[in-house]
Every structure is written in C-alpha cells, then in structure tokens.
Coordinates of N, CA and C in Angstrom, one line a residue:
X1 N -82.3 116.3 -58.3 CA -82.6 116.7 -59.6 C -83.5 115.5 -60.3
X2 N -84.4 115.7 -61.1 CA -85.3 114.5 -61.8 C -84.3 114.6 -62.9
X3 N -85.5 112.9 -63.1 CA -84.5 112.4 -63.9 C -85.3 112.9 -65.8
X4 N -86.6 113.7 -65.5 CA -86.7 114.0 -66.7 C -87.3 115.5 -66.6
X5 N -87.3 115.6 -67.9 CA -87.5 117.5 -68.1 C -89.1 117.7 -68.0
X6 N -88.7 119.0 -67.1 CA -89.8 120.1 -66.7 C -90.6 120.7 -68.0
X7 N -91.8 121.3 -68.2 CA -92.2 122.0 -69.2 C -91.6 123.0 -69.7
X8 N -90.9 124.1 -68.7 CA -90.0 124.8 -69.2 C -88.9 124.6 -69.5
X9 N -88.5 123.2 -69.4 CA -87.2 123.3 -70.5 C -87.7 122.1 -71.9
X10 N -88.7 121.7 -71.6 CA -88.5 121.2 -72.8 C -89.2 122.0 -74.0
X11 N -89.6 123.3 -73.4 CA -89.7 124.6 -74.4 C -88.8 124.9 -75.1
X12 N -87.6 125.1 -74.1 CA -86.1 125.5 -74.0 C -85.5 124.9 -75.4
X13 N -85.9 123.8 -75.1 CA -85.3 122.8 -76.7 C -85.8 122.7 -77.1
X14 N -87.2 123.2 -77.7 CA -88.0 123.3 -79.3 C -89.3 122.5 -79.4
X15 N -89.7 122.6 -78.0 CA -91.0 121.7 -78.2 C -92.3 122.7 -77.8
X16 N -92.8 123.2 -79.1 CA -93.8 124.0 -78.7 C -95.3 123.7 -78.3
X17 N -95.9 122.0 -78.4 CA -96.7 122.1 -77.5 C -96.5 121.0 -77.0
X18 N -96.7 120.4 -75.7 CA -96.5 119.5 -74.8 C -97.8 119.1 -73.4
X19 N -98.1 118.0 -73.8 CA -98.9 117.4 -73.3 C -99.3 117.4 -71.7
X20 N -100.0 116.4 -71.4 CA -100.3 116.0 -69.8 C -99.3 114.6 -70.5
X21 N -98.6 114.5 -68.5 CA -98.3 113.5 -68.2 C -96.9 112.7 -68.9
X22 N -96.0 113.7 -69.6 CA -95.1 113.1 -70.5 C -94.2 113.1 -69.6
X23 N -93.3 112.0 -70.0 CA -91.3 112.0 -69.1 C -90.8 111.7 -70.4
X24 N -89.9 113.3 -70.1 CA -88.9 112.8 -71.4 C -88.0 112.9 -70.5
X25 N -86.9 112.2 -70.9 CA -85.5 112.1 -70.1 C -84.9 113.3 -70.2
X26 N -84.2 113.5 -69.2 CA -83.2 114.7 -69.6 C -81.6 114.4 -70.1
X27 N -81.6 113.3 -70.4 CA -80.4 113.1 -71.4 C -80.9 112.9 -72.8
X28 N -82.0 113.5 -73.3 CA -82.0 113.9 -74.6 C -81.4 114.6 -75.1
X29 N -80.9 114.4 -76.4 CA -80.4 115.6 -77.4 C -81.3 115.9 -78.6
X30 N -81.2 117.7 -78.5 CA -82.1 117.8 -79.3 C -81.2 119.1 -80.0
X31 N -81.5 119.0 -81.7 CA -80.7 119.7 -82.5 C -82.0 120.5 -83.7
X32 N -82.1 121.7 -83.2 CA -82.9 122.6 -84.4 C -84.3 122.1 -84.2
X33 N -85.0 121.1 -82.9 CA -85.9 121.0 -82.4 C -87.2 121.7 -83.2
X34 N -88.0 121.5 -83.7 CA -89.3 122.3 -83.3 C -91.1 120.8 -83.4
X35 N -90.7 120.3 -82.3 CA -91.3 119.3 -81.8 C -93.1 119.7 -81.1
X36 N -94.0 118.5 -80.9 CA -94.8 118.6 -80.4 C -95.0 117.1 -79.9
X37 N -95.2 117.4 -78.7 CA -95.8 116.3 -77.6 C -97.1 116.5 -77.5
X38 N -98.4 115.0 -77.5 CA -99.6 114.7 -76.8 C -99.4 114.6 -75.6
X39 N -100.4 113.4 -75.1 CA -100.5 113.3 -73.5 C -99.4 111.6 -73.8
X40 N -99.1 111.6 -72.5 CA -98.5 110.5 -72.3 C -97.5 109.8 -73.0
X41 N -96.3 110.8 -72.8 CA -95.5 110.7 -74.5 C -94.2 110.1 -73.0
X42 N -93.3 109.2 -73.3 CA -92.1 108.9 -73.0 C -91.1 108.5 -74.0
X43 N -89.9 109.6 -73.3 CA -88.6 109.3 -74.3 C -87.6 109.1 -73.5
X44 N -86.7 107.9 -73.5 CA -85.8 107.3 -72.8 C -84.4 108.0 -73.2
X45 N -83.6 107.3 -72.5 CA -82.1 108.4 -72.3 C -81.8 108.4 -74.0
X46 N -80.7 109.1 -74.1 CA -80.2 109.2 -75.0 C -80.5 108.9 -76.6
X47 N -82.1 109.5 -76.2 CA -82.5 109.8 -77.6 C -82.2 111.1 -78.8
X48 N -82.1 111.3 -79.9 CA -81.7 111.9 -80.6 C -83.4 112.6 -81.2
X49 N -83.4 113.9 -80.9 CA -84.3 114.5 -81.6 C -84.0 116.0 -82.7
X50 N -83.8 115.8 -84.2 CA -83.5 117.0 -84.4 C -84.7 117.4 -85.8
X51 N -84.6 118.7 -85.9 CA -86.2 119.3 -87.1 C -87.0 118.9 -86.3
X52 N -88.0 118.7 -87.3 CA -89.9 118.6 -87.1 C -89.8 117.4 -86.7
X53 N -90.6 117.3 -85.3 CA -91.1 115.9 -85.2 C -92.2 116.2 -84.2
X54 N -93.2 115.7 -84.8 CA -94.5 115.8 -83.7 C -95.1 114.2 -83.5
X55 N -95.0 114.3 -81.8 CA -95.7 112.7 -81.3 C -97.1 113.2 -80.9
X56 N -98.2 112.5 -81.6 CA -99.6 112.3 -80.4 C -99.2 111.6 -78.8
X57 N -100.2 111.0 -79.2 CA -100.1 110.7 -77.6 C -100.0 109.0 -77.0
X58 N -99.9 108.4 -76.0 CA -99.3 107.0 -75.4 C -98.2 106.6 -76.7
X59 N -97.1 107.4 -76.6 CA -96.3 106.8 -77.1 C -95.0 106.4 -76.7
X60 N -94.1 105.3 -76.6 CA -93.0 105.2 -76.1 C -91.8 105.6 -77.3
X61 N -90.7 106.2 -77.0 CA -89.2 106.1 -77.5 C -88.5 105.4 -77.3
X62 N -87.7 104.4 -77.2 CA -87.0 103.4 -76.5 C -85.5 104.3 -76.8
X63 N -84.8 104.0 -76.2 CA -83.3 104.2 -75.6 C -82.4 104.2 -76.8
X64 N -81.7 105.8 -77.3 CA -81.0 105.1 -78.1 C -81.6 105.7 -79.3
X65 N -82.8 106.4 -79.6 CA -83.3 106.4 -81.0 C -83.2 107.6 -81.3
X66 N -83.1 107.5 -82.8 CA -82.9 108.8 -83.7 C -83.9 109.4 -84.6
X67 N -85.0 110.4 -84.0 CA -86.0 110.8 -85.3 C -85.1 112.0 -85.4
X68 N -84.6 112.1 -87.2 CA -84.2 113.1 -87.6 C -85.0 113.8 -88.8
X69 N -85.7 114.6 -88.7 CA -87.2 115.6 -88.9 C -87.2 115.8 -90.1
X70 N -85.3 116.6 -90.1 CA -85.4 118.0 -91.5 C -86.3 118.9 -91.4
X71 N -86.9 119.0 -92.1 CA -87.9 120.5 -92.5 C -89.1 119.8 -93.0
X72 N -89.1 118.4 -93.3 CA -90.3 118.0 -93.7 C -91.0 117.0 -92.8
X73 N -90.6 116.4 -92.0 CA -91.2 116.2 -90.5 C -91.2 114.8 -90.8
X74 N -91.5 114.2 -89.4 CA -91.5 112.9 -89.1 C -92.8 113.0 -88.0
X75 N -93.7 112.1 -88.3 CA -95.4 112.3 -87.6 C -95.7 110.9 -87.4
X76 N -95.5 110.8 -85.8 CA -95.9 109.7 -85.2 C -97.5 109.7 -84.7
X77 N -98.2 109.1 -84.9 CA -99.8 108.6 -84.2 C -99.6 107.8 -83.1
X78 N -100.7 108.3 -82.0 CA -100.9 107.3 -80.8 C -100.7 105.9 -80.8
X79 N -100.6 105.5 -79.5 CA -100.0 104.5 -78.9 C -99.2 103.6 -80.0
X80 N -97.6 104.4 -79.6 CA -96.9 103.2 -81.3 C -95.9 103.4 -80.0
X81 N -94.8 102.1 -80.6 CA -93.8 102.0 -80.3 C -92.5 102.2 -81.5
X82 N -91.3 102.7 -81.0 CA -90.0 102.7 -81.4 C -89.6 101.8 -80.6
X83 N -89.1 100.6 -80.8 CA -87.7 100.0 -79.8 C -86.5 100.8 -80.1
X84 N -85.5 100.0 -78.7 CA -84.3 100.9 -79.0 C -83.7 101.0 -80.4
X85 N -83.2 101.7 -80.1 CA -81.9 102.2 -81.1 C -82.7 102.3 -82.8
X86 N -84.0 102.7 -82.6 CA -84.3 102.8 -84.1 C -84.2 103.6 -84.9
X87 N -83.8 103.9 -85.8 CA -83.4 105.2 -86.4 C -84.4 105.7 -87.4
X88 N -85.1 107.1 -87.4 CA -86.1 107.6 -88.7 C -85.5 108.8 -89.2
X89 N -85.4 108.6 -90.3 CA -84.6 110.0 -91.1 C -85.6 110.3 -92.3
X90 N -86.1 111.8 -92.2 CA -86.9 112.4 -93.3 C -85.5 113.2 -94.3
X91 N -84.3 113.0 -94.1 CA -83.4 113.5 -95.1 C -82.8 112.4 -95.2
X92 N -81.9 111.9 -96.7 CA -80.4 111.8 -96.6 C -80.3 110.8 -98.1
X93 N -79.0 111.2 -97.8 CA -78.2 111.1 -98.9 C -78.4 110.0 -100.0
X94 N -78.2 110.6 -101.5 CA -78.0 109.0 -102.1 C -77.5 108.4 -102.5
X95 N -77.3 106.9 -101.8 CA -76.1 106.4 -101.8 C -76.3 105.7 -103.1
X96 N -76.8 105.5 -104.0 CA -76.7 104.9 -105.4 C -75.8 105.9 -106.7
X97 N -76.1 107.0 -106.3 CA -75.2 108.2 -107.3 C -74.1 108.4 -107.1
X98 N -72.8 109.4 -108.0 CA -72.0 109.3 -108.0 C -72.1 111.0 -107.3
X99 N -72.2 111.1 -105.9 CA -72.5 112.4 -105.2 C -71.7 112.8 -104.2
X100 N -71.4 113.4 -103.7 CA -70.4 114.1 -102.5 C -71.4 114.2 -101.3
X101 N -71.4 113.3 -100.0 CA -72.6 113.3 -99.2 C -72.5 114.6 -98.9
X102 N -73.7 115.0 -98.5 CA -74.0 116.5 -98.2 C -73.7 117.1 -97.0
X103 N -73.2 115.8 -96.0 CA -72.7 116.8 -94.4 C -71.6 117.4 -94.5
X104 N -71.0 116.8 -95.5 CA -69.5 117.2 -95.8 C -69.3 118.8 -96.7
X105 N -70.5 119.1 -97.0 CA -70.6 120.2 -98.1 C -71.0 121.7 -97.2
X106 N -70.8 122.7 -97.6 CA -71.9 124.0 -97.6 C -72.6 123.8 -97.8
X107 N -73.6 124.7 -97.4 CA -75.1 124.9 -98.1 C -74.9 125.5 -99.6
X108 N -73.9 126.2 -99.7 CA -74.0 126.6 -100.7 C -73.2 125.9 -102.1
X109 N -72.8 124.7 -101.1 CA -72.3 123.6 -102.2 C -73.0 122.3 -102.3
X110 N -74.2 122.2 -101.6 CA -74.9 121.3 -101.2 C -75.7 120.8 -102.3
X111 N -76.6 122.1 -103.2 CA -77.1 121.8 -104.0 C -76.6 121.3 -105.6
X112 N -75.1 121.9 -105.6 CA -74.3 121.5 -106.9 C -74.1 120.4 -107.0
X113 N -73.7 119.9 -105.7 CA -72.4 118.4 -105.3 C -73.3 117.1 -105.0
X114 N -74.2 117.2 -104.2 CA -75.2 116.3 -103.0 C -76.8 116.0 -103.9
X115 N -77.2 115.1 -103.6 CA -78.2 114.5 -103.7 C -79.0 113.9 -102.5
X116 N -79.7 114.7 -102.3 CA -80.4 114.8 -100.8 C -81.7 114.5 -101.2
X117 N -82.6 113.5 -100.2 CA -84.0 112.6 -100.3 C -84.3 113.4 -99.0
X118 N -85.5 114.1 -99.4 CA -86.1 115.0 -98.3 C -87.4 115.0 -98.5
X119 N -88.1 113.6 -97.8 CA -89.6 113.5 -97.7 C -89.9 113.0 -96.3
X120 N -91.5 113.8 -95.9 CA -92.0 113.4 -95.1 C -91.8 112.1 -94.7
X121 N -92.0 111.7 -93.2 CA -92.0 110.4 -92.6 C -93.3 110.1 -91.4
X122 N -94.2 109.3 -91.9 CA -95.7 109.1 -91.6 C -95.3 107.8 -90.6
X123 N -95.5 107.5 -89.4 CA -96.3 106.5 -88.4 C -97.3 106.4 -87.9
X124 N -98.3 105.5 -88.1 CA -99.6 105.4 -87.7 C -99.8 105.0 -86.3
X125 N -101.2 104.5 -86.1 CA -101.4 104.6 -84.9 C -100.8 102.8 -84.5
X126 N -101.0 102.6 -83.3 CA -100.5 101.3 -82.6 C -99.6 100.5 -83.5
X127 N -98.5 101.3 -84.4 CA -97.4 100.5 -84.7 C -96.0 100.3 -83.8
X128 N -95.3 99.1 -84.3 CA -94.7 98.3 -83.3 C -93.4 98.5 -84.4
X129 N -92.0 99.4 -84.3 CA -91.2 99.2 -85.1 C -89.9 98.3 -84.4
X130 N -89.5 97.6 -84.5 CA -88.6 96.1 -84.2 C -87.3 97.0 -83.7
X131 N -86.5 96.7 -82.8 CA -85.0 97.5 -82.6 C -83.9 97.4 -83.9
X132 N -83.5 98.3 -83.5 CA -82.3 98.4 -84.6 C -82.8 98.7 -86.0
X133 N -83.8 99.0 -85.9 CA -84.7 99.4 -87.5 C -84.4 100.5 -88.0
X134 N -84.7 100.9 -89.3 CA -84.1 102.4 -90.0 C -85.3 102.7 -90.7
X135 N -85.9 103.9 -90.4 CA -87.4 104.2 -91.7 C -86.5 105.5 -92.6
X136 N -86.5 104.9 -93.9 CA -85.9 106.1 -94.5 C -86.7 107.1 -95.2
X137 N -86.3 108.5 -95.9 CA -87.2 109.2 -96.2 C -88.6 108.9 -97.0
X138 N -89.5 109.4 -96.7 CA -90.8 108.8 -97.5 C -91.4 107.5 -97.1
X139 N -90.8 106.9 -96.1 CA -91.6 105.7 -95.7 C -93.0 105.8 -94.9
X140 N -94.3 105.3 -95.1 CA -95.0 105.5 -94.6 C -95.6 104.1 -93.5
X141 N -95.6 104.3 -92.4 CA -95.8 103.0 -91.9 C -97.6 102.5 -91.8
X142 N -98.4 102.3 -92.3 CA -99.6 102.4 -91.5 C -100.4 101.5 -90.4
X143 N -101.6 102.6 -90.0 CA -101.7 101.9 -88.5 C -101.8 100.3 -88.5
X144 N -101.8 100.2 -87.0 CA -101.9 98.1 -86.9 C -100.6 97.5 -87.4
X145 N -99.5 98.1 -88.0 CA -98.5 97.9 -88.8 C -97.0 97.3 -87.4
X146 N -96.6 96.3 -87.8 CA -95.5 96.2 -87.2 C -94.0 95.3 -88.3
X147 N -93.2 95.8 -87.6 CA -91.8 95.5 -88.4 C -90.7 94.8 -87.2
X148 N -89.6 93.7 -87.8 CA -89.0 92.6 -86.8 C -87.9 94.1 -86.5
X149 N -87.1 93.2 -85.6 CA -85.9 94.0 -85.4 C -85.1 94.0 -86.6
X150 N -84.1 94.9 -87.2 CA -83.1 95.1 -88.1 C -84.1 95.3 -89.6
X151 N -85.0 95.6 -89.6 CA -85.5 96.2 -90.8 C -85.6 97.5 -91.1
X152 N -85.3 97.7 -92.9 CA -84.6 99.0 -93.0 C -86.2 98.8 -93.8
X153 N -87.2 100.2 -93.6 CA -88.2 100.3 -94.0 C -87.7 101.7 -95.3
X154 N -88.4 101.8 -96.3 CA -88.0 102.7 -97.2 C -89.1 102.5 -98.3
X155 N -90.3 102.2 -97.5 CA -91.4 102.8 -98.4 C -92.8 102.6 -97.7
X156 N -94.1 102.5 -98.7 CA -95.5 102.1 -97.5 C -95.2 100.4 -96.9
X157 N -95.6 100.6 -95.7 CA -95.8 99.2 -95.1 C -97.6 99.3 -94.5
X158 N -98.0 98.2 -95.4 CA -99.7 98.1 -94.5 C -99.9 97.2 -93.5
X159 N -100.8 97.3 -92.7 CA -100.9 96.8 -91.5 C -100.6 95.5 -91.7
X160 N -100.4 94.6 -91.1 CA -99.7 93.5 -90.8 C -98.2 93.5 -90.2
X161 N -97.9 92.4 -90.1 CA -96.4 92.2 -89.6 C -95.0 92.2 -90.6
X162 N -94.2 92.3 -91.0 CA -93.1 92.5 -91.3 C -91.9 92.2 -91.3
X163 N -91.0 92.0 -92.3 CA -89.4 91.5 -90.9 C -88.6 91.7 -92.3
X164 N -87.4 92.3 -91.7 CA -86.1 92.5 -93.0 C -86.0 93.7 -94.0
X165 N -85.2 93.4 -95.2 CA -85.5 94.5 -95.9 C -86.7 94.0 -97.2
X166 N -87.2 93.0 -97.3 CA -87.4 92.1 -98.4 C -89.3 92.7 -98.1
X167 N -89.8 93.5 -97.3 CA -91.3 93.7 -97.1 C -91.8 92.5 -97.4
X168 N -91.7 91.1 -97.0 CA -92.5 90.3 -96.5 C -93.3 90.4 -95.8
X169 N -94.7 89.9 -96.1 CA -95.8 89.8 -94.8 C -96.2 88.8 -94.6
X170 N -95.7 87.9 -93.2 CA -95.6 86.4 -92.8 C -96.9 87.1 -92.5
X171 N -97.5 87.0 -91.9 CA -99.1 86.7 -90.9 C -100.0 87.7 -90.5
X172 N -101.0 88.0 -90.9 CA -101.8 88.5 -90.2 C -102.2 88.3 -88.8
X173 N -101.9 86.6 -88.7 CA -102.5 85.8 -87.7 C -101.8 86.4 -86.1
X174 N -100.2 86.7 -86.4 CA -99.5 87.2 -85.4 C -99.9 88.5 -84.7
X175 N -100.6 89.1 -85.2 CA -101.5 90.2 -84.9 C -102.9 90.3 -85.5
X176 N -103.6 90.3 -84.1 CA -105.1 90.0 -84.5 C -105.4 91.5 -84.8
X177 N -105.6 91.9 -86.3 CA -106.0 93.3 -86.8 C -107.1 93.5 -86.1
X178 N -108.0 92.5 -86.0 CA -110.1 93.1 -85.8 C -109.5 93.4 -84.8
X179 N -109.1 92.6 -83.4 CA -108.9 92.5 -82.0 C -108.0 93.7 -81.7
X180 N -106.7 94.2 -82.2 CA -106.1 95.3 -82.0 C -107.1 96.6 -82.5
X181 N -107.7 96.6 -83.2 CA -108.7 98.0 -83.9 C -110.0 97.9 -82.5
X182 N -110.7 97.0 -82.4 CA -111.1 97.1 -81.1 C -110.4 97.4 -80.1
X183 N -109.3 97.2 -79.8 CA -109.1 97.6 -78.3 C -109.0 99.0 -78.4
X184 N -107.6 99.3 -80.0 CA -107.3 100.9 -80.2 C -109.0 101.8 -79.7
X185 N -109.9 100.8 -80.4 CA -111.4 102.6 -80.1 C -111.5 102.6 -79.1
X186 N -111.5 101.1 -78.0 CA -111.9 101.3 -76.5 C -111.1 102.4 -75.9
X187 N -109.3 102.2 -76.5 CA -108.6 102.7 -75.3 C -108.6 104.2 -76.1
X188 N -108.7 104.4 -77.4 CA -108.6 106.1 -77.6 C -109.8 106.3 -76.8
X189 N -111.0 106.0 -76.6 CA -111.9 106.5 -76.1 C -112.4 107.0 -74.2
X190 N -111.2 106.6 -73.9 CA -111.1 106.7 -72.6 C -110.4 107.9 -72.1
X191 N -111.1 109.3 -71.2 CA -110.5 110.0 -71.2 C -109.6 109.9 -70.2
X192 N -108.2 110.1 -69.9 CA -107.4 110.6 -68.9 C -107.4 111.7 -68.3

C-alpha cells in the first residue's frame, strides 16, 4: 500500500483539481473538503484539511497542520512553507465578547448566541510560516514574507521577517528580498 493518495481518492475527499507530481499522505483528514492542488504540492501525515483551501504549486505542509477553510477559503501561493503543527483558520470565535462559542451551538442557535470571524485567509508566494504558528481569520501574509515559530498572525504581514505576536520586523537583511524575487522569476519560470 503507498504511503500517499492516488488521484482517485483524493477526489474522494474533496479535491477537485489536482496537480502533476503531488504526495499527499494518506493519513490526512479531511472534513467538508472542497480543495485544489497545483503541481508539486506535499502534505505530510496528519494534516487537518477542512472547507475551501486551494494550494498552487511547490508547496510543502509540514506534519501536524490545520488549514481550516470555512466557506471563505484559505489561498496559499507557490513555493511557501507551513512548518509543523501550524494552524490557519478562516473562522472562529470571539474571544473578547460575552458569547457562547459556536461549536457548542446549532446552527440555528449559532447566529443568536456566537460571534463568529469569517474572513478570507491570503498566503503569498515563497512565504516561510515558523512552527507552532496560528494565522487567524483575515490575516493576509504577503509574498517574500516570513514569520518565527509560535507567532499568532491576525492581520497583513509585508514582506520581511517577523517573530511573536508584537509584528515586529527585525531585518530585511535575514532575507535578501532582491535575491529571493530573483530566484522566485527564475524558478516559476522553469517548466516541469
């Protein structure tokens, strides 16, 4: 048995178009799926994929990670990284009100009781998100963009580097922007 899924099952679980050359593990879980794979997409074990999530292409998932979609999607751009265990959520709860979280509700109690943040979630191209990181709804990362491990992202981050919840930007210098934008045109430009 391989160790990752065939095109026909990762139909099976909600991925309506799918690339050349992807391995997704077959210990993914996937809940209410309706996904899209580029070329060269890897997602490692015990990833969590549920709603809209569409990846371009050379991108890794690291081990462990949660894009949860909702209905208003989560849109990764070529060659980016997730490290493990990073979590992206285009829904959830607000924890500043005086609200009844919404997993615990009906739908038809959801809207009386719950205060639910349900916006798009944007990844650019050659971003690098740190492990153990959280993008919450509405965060937009953009390209050349990277963030340390344990940072909870919850709004735009511009290219440069990142670290924590405080959106500091130590350095440009840690990533050569001109030098990464050149490689990105060389390497999108190369067909496989």
């Amino acid at each position: 048995m391989s160790k990752f899924l065939n095109n026909n099952q990762l139909k099976k679980i909600g991925f309506f178009k799918i690339g050349k050359g992807c391995k997704i593990s077959n210990k993914i879980s996937c809940y209410n799926l309706k996904g899209s794979l580029g070329d060269n997409v890897r997602i490692d074990d015990y990833v969590c994929l549920k709603g809209k999530v569409s990846l371009k292409s050379n991108i890794h998932i690291a081990r462990g990670c949660t894009l949860s979609g909702g209905n208003k999607g989560i849109f990764v751009d070529s060659y980016t990284n997730l490290s493990n265990y990073v979590q992206v959520f285009s829904m959830s709860d607000d924890y500043f009100m005086p609200f009844i979280p919404g997993g615990a509700l009906s739908n038809a109690n959801r809207n009386k009781f719950a205060k639910i943040h349900n916006k798009k979630v944007f990844i650019g191209k050659a971003v690098l998100v740190g492990a153990f990181s959280v993008v919450l709804p509405g965060s937009i990362l953009n390209n050349f963009s990277s963030t340390a491990a344990y940072s909870v992202i919850y709004k735009t981050i511009k290219e440069g580097f990142y670290h924590s919840n405080l959106y500091k930007k130590i350095s440009l210098k840690r990533r050569n922007l001109k030098q990464m934008k050149m490689m990105y045109s060389s390497v999108s430009k190369i067909k496989k």
